[in-house]
XYZ file of N, CA and C in Angstrom:
690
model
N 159.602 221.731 159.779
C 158.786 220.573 159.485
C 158.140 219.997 160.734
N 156.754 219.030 160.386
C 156.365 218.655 161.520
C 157.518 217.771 162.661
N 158.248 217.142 162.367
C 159.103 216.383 163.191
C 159.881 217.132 163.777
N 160.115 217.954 163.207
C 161.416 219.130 164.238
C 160.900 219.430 165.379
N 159.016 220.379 164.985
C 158.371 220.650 165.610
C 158.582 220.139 166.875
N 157.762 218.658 167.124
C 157.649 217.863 167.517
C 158.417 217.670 168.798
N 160.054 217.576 168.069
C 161.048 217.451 168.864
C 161.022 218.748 170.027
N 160.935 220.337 169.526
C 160.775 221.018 169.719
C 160.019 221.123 170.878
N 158.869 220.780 170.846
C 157.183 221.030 171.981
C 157.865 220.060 173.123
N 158.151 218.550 172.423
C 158.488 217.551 173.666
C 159.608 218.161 174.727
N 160.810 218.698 174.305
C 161.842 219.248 174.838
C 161.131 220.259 175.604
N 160.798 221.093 175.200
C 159.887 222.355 175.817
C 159.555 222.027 177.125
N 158.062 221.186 176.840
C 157.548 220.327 177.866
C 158.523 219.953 178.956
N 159.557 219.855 179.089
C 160.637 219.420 180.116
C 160.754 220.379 181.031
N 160.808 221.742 180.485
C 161.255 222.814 180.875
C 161.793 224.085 179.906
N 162.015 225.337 180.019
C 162.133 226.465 179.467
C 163.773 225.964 178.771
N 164.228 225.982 177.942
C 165.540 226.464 177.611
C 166.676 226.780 178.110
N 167.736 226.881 178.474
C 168.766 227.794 179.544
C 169.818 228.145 178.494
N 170.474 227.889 177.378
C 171.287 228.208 176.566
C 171.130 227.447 175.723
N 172.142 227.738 174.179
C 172.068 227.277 172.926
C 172.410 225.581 173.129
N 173.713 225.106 173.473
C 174.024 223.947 173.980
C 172.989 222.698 174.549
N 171.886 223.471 175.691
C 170.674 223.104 176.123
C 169.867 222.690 175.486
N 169.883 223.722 174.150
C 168.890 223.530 172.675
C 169.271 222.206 172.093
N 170.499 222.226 171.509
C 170.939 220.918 171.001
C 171.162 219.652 171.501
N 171.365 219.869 173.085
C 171.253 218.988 173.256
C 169.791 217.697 173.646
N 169.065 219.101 174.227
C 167.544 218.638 174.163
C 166.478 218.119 173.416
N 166.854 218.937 172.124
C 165.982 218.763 170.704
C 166.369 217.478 170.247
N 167.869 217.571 170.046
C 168.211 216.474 169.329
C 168.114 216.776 167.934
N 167.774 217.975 167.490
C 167.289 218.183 165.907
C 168.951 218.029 165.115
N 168.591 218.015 163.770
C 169.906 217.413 162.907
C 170.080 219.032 162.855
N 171.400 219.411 162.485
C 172.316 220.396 161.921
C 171.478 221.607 161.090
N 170.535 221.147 160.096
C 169.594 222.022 158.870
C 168.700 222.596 159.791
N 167.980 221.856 160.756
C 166.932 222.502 161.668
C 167.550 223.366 162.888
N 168.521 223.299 163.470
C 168.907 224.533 164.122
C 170.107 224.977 163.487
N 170.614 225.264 162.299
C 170.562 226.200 161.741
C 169.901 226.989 161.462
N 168.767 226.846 160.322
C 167.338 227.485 160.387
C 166.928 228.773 161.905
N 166.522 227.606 162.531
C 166.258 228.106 164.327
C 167.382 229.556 164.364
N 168.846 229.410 164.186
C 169.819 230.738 164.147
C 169.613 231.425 163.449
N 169.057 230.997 162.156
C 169.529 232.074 161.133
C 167.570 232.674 160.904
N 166.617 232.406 161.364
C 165.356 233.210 161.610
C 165.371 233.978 163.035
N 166.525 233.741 164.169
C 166.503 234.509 164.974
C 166.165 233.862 166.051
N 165.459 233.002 165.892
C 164.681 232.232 166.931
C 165.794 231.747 168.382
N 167.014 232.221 167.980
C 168.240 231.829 169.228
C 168.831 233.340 169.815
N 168.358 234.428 169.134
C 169.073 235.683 169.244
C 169.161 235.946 171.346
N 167.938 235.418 172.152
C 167.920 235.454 173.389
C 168.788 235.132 173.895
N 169.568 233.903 173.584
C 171.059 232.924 174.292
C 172.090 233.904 174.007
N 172.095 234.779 173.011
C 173.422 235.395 172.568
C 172.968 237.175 172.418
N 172.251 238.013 173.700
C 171.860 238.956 173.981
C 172.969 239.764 174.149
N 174.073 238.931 174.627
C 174.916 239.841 174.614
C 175.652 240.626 173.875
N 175.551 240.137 172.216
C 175.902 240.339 171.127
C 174.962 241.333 170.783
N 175.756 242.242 169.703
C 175.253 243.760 169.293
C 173.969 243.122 168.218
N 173.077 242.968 168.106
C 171.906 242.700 167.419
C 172.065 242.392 166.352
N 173.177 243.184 165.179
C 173.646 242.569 164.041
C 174.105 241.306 164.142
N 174.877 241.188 165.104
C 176.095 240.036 165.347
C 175.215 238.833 165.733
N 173.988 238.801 166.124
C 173.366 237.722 166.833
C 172.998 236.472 166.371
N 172.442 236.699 165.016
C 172.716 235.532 164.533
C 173.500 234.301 164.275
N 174.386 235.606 163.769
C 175.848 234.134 163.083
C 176.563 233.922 164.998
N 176.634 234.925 165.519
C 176.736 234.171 167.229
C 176.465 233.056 167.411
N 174.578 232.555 167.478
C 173.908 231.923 167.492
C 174.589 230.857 166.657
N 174.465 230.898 165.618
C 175.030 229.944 164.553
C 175.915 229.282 164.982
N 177.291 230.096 165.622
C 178.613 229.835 166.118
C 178.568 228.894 167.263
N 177.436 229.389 167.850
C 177.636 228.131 169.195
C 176.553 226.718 169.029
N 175.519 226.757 167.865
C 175.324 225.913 167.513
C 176.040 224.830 167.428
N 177.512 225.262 166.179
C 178.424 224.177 165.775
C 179.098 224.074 166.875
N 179.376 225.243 167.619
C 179.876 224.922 169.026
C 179.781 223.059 169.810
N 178.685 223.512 170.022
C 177.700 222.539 170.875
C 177.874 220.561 169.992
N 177.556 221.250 169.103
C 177.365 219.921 167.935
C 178.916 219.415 167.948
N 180.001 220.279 167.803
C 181.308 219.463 167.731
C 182.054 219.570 169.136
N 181.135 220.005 170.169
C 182.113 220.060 171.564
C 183.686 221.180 171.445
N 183.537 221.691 170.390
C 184.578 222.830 170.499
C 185.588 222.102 170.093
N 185.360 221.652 169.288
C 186.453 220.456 168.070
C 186.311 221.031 166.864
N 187.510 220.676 165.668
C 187.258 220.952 164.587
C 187.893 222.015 164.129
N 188.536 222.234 162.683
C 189.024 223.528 162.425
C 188.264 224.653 162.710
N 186.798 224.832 162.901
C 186.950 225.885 162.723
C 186.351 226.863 163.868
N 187.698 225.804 164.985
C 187.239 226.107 166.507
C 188.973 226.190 166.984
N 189.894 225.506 165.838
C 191.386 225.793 165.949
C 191.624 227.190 166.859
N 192.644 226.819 167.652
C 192.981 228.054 168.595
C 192.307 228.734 169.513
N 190.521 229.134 169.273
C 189.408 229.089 170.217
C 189.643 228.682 171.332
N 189.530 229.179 172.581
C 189.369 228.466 173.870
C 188.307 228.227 173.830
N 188.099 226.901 175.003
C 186.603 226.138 175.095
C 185.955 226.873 175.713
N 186.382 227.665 176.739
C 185.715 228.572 177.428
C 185.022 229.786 176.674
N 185.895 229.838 175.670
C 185.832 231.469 175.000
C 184.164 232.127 175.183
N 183.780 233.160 175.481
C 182.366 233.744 175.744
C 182.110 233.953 174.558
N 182.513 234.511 173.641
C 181.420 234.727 172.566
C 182.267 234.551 171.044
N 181.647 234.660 170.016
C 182.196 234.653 168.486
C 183.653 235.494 168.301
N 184.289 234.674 167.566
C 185.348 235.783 167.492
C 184.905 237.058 166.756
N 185.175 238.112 166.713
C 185.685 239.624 166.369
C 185.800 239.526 164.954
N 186.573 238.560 164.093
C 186.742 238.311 162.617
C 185.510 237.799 162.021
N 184.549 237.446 162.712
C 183.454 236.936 162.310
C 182.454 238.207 161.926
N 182.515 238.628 160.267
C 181.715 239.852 160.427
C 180.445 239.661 161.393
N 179.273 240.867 160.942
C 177.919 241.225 161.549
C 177.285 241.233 160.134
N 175.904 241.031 160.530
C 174.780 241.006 159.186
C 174.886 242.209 159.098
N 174.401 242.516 157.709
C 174.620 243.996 157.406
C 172.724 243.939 157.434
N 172.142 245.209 157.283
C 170.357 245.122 157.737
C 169.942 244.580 156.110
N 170.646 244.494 155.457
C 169.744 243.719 153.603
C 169.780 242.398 154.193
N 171.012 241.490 154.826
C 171.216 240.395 155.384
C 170.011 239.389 156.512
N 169.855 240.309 157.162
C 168.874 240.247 158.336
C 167.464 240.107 157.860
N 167.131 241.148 157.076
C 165.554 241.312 156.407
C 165.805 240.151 155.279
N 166.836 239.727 154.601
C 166.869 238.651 153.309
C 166.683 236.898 154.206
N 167.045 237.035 155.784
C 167.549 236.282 156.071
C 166.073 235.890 156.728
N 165.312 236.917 157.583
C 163.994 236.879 157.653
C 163.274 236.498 156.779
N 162.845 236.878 155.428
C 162.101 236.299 154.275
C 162.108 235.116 153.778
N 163.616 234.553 153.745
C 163.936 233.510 153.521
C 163.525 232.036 154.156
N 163.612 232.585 155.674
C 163.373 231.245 157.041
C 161.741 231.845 156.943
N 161.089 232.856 157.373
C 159.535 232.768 157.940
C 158.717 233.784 156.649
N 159.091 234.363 155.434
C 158.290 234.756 154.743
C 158.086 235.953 154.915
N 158.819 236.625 156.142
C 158.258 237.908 156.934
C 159.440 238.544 157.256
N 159.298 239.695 157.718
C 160.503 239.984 158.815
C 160.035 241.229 159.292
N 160.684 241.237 160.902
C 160.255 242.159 161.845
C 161.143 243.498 162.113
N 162.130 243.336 160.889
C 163.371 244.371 161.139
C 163.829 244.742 159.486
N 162.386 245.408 159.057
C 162.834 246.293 158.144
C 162.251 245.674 157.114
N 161.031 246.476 156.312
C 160.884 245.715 155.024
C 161.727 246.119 153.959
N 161.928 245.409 152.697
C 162.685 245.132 152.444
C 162.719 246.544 151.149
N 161.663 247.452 150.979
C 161.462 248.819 150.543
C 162.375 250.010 151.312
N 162.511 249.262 152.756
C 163.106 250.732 153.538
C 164.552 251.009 153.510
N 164.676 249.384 152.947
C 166.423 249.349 153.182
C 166.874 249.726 151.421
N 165.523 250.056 150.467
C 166.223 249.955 149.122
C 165.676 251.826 148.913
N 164.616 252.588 149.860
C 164.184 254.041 149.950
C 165.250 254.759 149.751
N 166.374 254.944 150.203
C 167.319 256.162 149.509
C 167.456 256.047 148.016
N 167.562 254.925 147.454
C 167.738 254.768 145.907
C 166.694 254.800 145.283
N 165.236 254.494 145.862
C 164.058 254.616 145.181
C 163.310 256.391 145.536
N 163.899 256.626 145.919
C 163.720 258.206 146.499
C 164.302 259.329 145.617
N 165.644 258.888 144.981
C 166.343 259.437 143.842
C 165.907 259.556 142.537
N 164.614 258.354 142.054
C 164.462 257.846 141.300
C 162.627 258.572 141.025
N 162.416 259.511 142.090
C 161.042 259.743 142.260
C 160.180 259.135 142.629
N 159.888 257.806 143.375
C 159.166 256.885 143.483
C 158.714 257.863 145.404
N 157.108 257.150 144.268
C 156.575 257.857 146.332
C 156.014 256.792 146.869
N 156.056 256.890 148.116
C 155.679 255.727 149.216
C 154.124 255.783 149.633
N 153.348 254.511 149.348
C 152.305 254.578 149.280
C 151.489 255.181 150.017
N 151.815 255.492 151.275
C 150.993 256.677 152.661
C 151.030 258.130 151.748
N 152.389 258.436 150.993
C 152.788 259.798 150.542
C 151.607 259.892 149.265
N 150.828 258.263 148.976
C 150.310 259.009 147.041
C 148.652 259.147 147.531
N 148.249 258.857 149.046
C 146.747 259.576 149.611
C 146.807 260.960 149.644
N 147.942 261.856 149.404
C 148.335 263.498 149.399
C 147.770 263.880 147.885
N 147.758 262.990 147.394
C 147.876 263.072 146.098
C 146.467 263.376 145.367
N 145.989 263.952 143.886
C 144.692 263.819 143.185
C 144.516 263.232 142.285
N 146.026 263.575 141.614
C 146.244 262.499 140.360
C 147.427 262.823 139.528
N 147.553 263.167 138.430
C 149.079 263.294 137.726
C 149.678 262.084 137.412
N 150.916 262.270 136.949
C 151.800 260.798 136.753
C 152.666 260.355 138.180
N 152.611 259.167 137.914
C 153.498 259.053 139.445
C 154.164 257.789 139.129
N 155.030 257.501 140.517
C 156.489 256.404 140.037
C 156.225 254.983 141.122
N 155.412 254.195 141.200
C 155.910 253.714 142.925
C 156.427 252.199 142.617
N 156.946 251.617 143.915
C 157.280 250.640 143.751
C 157.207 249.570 144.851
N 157.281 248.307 145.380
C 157.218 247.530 146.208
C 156.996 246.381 145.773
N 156.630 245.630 147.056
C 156.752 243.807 146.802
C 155.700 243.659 146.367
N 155.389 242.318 144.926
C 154.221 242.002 144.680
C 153.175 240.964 145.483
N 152.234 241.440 145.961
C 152.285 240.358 147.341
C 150.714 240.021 146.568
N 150.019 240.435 145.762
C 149.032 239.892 145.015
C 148.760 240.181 143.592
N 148.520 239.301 142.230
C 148.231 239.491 141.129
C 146.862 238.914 140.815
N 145.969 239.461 140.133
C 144.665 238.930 139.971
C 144.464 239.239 138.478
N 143.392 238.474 137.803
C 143.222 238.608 136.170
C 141.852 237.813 136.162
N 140.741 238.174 136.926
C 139.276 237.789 136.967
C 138.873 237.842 135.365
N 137.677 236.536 135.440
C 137.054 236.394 134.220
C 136.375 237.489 133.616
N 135.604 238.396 134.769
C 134.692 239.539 134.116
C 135.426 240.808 134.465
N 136.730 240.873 134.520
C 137.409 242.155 134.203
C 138.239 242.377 132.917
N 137.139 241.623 131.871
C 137.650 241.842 130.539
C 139.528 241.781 129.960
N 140.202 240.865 130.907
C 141.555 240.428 130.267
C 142.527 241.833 131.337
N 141.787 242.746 131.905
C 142.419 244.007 132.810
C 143.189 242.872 133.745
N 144.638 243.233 134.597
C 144.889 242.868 135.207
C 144.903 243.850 136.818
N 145.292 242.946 137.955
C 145.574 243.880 139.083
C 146.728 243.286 140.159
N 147.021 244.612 140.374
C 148.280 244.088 141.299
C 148.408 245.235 142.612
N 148.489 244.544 143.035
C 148.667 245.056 144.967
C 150.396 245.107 145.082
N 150.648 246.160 145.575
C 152.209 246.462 145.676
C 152.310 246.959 147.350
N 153.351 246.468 147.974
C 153.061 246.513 149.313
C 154.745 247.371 149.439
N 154.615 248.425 150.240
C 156.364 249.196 150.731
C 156.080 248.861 151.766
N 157.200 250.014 152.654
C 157.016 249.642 154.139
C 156.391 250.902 154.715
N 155.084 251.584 154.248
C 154.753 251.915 154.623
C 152.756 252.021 154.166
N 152.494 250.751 153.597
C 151.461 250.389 152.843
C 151.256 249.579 151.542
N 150.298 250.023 150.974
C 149.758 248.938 150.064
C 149.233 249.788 148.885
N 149.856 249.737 147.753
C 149.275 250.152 146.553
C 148.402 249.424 145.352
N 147.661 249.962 144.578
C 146.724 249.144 143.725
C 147.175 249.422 142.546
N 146.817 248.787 141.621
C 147.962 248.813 140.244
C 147.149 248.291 139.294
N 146.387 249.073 138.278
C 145.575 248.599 137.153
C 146.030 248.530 135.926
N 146.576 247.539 135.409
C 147.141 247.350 133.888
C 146.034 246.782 132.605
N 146.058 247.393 132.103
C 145.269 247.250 130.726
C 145.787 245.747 130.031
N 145.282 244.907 129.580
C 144.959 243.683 128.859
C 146.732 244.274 127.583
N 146.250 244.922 126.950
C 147.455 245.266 126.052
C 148.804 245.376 126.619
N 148.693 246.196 127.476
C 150.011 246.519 128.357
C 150.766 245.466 128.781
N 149.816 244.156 129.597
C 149.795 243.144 130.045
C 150.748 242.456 129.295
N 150.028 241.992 128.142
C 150.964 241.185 127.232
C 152.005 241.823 126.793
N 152.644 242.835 126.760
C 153.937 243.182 126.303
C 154.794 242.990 126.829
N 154.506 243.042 128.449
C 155.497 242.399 129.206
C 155.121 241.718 130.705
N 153.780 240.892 129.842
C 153.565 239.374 130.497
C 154.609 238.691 131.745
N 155.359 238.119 131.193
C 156.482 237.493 132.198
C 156.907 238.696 133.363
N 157.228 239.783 132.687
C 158.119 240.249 133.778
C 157.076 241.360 134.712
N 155.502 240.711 134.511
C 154.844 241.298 135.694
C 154.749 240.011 136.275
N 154.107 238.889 135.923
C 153.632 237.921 136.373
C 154.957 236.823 137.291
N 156.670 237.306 136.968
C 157.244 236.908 138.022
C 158.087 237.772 139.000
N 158.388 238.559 138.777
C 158.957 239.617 138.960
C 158.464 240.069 140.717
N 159.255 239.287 141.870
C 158.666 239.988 143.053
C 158.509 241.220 143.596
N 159.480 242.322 142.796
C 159.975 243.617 143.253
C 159.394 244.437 142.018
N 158.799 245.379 141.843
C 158.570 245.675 140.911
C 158.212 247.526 141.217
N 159.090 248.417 139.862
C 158.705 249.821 139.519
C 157.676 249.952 138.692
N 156.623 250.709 139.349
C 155.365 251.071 137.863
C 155.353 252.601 138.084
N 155.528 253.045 136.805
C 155.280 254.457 136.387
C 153.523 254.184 135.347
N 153.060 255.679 136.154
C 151.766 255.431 135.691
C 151.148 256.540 136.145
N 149.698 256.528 136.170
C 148.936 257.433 136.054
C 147.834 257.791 137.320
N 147.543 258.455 138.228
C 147.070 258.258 139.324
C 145.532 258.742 139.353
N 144.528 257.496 139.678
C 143.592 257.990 139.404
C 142.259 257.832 141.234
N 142.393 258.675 141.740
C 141.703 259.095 143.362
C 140.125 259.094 143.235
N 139.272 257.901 143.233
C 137.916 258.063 143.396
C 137.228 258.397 144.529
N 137.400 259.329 145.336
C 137.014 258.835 146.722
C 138.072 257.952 147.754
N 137.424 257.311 148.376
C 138.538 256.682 149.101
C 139.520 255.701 148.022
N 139.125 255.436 147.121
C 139.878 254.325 146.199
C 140.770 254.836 145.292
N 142.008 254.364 145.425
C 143.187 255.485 144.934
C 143.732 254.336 144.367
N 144.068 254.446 142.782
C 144.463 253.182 142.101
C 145.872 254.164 141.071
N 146.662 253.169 140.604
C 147.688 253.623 139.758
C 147.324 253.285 138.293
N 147.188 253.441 137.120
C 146.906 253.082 135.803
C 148.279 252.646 135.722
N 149.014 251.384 135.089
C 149.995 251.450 134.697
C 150.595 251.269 133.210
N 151.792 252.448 133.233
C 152.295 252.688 132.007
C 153.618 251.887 131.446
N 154.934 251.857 132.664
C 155.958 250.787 132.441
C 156.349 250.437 133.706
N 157.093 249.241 133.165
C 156.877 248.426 134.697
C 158.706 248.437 133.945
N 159.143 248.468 135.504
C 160.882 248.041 135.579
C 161.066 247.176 136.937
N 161.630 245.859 136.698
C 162.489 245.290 137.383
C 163.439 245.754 138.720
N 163.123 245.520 140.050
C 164.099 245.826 140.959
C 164.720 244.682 141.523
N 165.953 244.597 141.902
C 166.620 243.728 141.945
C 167.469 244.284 143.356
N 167.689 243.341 144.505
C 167.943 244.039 145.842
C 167.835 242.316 146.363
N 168.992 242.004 147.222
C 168.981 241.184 148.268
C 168.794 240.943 149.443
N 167.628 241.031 148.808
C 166.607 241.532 150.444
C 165.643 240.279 150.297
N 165.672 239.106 150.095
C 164.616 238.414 150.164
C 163.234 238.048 149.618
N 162.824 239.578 148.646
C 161.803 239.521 148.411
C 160.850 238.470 147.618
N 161.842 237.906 146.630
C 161.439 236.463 145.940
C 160.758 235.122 147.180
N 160.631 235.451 148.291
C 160.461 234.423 149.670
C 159.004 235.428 150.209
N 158.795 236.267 150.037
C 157.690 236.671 150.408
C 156.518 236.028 149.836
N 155.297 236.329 150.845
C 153.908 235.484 150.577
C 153.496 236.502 149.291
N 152.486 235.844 148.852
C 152.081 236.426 147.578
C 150.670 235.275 147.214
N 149.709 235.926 146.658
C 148.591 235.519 145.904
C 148.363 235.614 144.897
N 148.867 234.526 143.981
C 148.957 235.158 142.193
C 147.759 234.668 141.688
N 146.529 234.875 140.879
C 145.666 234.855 139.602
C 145.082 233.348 140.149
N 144.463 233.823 141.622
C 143.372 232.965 141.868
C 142.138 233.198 141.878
C-alpha cells in the first residue's frame, strides 16, 4: 500500500539497508507489511546464506526475530545469538515459492506455475505451446493459465481465450454453443485443459475448442493477472 511504500522510500533515503532487524527497525512498518516483504522475497539478500528454498521463511524468522527481540515461545530455547532458522523449520517446496510469488506480486520469477504441474500434464498428452508451431493441425490437448477472455460484439457470441504455459501463449476459439454448456467453468476457472482441434493459417495458429477440464494445482494461479471480456 501507498503508506508502507512511503515508509519504505523515506527509510531508504537514509541509507541502503544492512540486515533484516535494520528493516524493522527503520521502516517501522506493522507485522502484515514485512511479512508480505518475506514472503515475496523481497528479504531473501539478508538471509543469502540460506539454501534458496529456505530463504523465505528465514527471512520471516528474523522478522519476528527483530519485532519480539528474541522473546516469546516461539524463540523458547533459541539463543539470541543463534545465526540462522532452526533445521526443524521445513524449506518451501518449488509449488510453495511460485504460489507464494503469485500471491504477493501476481508474477513469479522461479517457475511458472505449468512447469512445476509438466510431468503430469505430459502424461496426459498435453503439448506446450512452442511444441504446437511443429504442428499443421489434427486434434490436440493443451493447457495453461487463463491470462485473457474476450466475447466482442461482432464475433457473433464466438468466444476467445489466450492460455499462457511456461513456455508461451496459446489462442483458444470456442463456439457460442460450446460456450454455454460450460459457461462458468470457462469464464472462472484460472487453470484450464482444452482438447480441440488445431487449425495453422500462416503465422496464426489457433485451437478450436472441444472440452475444457478443470486443473487444480497450488501454485497460485487464481492470483495471476488476467483480462476478462473487456
Amino acid at each position: 500500500g501507498t503508506a508502507a511504500r512511503e515508509k519504505l522510500e523515506a527509510a531508504l533515503a537514509e541509507g541502503p539497508f544492512t540486515s533484516i532487524t535494520d528493516v524493522v527497525q527503520r521502516t517501522r512498518l506493522d507485522r502484515g507489511s514485512l511479512r508480505a516483504l518475506a514472503e515475496a522475497g523481497a528479504l531473501d539478500a539478508f538471509v543469502a546464506h540460506e539454501p534458496p528454498e529456505r530463504r523465505r521463511r528465514a527471512a520471516l524468522w528474523e522478522v519476528l526475530r527483530a519485532e519480539q527481540g528474541g522473546h516469546g515461545p516461539l524463540f523458547e530455547g533459541v539463543p539470541p545469538d543463534a545465526p540462522a532458522m532452526p533445521s526443524i523449520v521445513p524449506a518451501m517446496t518449488p509449488y510453495e515459492i511460485t504460489e507464494a510469488d503469485y500471491r504477493m506480486t501476481a508474477l513469479s520469477l522461479h517457475g511458472h506455475p505449468l512447469l512445476h504441474l509438466r510431468p503430469r500434464l505430459r502424461k496426459a498428452g498435453v503439448t506446450t505451446a512452442s511444441d504446437l508451431r511443429r504442428r499443421t493441425g489434427g486434434a490436440v490437448v493443451v493447457a495453461g493459465l487463463v491470462i485473457c477472455r474476450q466475447r466482442p460484439g461482432t464475433a457473433k457470441g464466438f468466444v476467445f481465450l489466450t492460455l499462457e504455459d511456461e513456455t508461451g501463449m496459446v489462442n483458444v476459439v470456442i463456439r457460442p454453443d460450446r460456450f454455454e454448456k460450460q459457461a462458468l467453468l470457462i469464464a472462472r476457472s484460472p487453470l484450464l485443459l482444452v482438447r480441440g482441434r488445431l487449425q495453422a493459417e500462416g503465422a496464426v495458429i489457433n485451437v478450436r475448442a472441444e472440452e475444457f477440464e478443470v486443473l487444480t494445482a497450488p501454485v497460485g494461479a487464481e492470483h495471476a493477472q488476467r483480462h476478462d471480456f473487456h
